[in-house]
Coordinates of C-alpha atoms and ligand atoms in Angstrom, one line a residue:
X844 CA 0.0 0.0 0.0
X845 CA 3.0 2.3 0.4
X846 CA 6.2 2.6 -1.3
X847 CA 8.9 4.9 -0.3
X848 CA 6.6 6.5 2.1
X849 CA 4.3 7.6 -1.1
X850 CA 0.6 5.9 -0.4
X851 CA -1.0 4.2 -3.6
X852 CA -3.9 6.3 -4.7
X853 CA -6.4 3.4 -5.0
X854 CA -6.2 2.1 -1.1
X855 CA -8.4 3.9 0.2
X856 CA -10.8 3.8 -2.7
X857 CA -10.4 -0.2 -2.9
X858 CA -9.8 -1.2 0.9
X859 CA -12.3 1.7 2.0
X860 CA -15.2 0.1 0.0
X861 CA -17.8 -2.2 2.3
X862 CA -17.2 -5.1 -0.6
X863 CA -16.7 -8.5 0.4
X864 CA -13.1 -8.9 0.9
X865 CA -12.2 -11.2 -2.1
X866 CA -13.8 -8.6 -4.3
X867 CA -11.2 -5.9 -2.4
X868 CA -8.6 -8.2 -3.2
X869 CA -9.5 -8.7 -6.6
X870 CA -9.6 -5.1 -7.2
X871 CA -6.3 -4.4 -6.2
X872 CA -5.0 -7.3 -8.0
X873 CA -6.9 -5.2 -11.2
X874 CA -5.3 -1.8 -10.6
X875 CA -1.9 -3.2 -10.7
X876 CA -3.2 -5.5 -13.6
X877 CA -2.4 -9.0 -12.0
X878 CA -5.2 -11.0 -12.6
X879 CA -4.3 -13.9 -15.0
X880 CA -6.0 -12.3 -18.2
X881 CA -4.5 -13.7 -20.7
X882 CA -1.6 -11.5 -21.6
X883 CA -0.5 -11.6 -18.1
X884 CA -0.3 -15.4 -18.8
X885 CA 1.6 -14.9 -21.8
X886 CA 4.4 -12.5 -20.6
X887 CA 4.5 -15.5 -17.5
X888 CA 5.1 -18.6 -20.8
X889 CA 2.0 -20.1 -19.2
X890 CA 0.4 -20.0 -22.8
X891 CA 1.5 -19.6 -26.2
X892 CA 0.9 -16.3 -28.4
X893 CA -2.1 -17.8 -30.4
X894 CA -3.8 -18.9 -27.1
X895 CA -3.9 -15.4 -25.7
X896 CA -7.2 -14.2 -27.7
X897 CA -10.4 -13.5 -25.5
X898 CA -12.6 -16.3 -24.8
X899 CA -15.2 -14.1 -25.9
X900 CA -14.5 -12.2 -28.9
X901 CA -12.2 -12.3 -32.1
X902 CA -9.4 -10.5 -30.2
X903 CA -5.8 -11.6 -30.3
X904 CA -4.8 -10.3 -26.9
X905 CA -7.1 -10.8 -23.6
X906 CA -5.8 -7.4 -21.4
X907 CA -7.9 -6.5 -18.5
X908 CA -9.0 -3.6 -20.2
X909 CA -10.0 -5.1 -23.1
X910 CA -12.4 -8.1 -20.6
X911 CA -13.8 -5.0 -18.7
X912 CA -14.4 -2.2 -21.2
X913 CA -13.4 -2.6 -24.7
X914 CA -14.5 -6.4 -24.9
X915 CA -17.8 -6.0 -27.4
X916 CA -19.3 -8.4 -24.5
X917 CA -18.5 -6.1 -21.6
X918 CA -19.7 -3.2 -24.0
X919 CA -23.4 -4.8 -24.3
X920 CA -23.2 -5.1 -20.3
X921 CA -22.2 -1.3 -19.9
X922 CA -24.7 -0.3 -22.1
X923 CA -27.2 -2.5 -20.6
X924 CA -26.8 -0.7 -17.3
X925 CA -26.7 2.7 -18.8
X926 CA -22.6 3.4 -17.5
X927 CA -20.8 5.1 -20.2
X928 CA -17.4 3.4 -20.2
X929 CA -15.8 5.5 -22.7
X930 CA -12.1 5.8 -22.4
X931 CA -12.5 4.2 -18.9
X932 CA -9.3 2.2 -18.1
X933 CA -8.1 0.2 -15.7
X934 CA -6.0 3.2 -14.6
X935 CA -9.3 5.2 -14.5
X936 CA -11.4 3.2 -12.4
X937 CA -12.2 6.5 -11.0
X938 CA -14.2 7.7 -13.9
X939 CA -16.2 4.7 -14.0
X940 CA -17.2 5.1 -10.4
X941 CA -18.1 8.6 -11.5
X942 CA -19.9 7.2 -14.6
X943 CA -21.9 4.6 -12.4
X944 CA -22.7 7.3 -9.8
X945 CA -24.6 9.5 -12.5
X946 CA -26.1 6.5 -14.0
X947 CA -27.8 4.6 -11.2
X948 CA -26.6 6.9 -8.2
X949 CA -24.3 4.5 -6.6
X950 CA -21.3 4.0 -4.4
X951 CA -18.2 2.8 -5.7
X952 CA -19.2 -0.5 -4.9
X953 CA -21.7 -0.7 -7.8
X954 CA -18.6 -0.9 -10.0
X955 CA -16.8 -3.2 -7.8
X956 CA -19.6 -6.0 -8.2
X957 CA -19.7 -5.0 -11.9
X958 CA -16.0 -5.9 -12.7
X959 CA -15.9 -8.6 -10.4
X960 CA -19.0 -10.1 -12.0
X961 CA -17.7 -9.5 -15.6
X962 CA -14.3 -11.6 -14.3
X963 CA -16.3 -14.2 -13.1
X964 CA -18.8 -14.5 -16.5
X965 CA -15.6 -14.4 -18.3
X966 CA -14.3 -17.6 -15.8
X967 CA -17.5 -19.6 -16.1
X968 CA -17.2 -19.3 -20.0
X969 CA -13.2 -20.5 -19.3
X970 CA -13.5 -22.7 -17.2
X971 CA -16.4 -24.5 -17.2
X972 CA -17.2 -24.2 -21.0
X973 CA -20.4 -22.1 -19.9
X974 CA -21.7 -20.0 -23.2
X975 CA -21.0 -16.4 -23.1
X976 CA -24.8 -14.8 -21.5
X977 CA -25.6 -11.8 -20.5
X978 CA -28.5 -12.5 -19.1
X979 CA -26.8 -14.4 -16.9
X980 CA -24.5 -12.0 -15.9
X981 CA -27.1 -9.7 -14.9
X982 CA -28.9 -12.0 -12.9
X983 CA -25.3 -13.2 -11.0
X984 CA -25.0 -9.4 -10.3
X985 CA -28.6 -8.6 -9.1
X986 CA -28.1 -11.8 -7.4
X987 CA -24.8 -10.2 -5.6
X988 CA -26.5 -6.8 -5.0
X989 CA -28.9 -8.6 -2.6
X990 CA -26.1 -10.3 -0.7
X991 CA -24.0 -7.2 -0.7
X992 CA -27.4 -4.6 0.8
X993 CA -26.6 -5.1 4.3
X994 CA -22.6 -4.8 3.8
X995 CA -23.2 -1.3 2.2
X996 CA -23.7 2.1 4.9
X997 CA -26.9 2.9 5.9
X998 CA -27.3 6.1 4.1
X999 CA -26.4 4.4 1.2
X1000 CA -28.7 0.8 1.3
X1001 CA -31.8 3.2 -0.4
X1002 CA -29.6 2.6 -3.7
X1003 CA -29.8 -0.6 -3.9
X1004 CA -33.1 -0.5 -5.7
X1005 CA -31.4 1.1 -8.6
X1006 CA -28.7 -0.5 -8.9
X1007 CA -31.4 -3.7 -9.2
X1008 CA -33.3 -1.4 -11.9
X1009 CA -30.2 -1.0 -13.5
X1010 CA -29.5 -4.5 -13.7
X1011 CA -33.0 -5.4 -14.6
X1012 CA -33.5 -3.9 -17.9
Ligands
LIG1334 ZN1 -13.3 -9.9 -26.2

């Protein structure tokens, strides 16, 4: 969380959040792009070049970025729940806290459950050979809003209803 004394800017936005703490964890694996997407694989010789394309689309590189935000998959589900991720990165996860907050007036938790959802769709389809869905996906994350209701503050429990209308349409 520190180095050379300097704080990373994301700890307090990642480790602050009332989300489960796997999700924290894989958040801050995210930032510092460390989850095994598929180019981190590569760069580690744990698969070849031509097995490095998205499970999901035609890409020839699977970046983090590309399974949250640039992914024509993850672009349906951003769409679907009315968050513009334009130009959102991982190194802007900022903006799409920002973006959520205008579109369904959330904490930065709605985006937590978002990208942890879309990690776990895109696991689901790896692993167990489960067809892309995004129906699915937006019941596993209404299904995770419910769970998370009680985790979030008080003041801020009154938005769960839209982040269920969000997910709902
Ligand atoms: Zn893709």
């Amino acid at each position: 969380m520190r180095f050379r004394g300097v704080r990373a800017g994301f700890a307090s936005m990642i480790w602050g959040t009332r989300a489960p703490s796997r999700v924290k964890f894989f958040c801050w694996l995210l930032v510092q792009r460390r989850i095994h997407t598929r180019d981190v694989l590569l760069r580690k010789c744990i698969v070849a070049a031509e097995d490095a394309g998205c499970p999901l689309c035609s890409a020839t590189l699977e970046t983090a970025d590309h399974m949250l935000f640039s992914c024509p998959f993850a672009t349906n589900f951003w769409q679907k729940v009315n968050v513009a991720v334009d130009g959102v990165t991982i190194c802007t996860l900022s903006a799409l806290t920002t973006a959520a907050a205008a579109a369904v007036d959330s904490e930065v938790e709605f985006s937590m459950l978002c990208c942890w959802q879309l990690w776990k769709h895109r696991n689901a389809v790896v692993f167990q050979q489960l067809p892309s869905s995004l129906a699915r996906l937006l019941c596993c994350c209404r299904e995770d809003t419910v769970l998370w209701r009680d985790r979030l503050l008080k003041a801020h429990r009154s938005d769960v209803g839209a982040w269920l209308r969000a997910l709902s349409q």
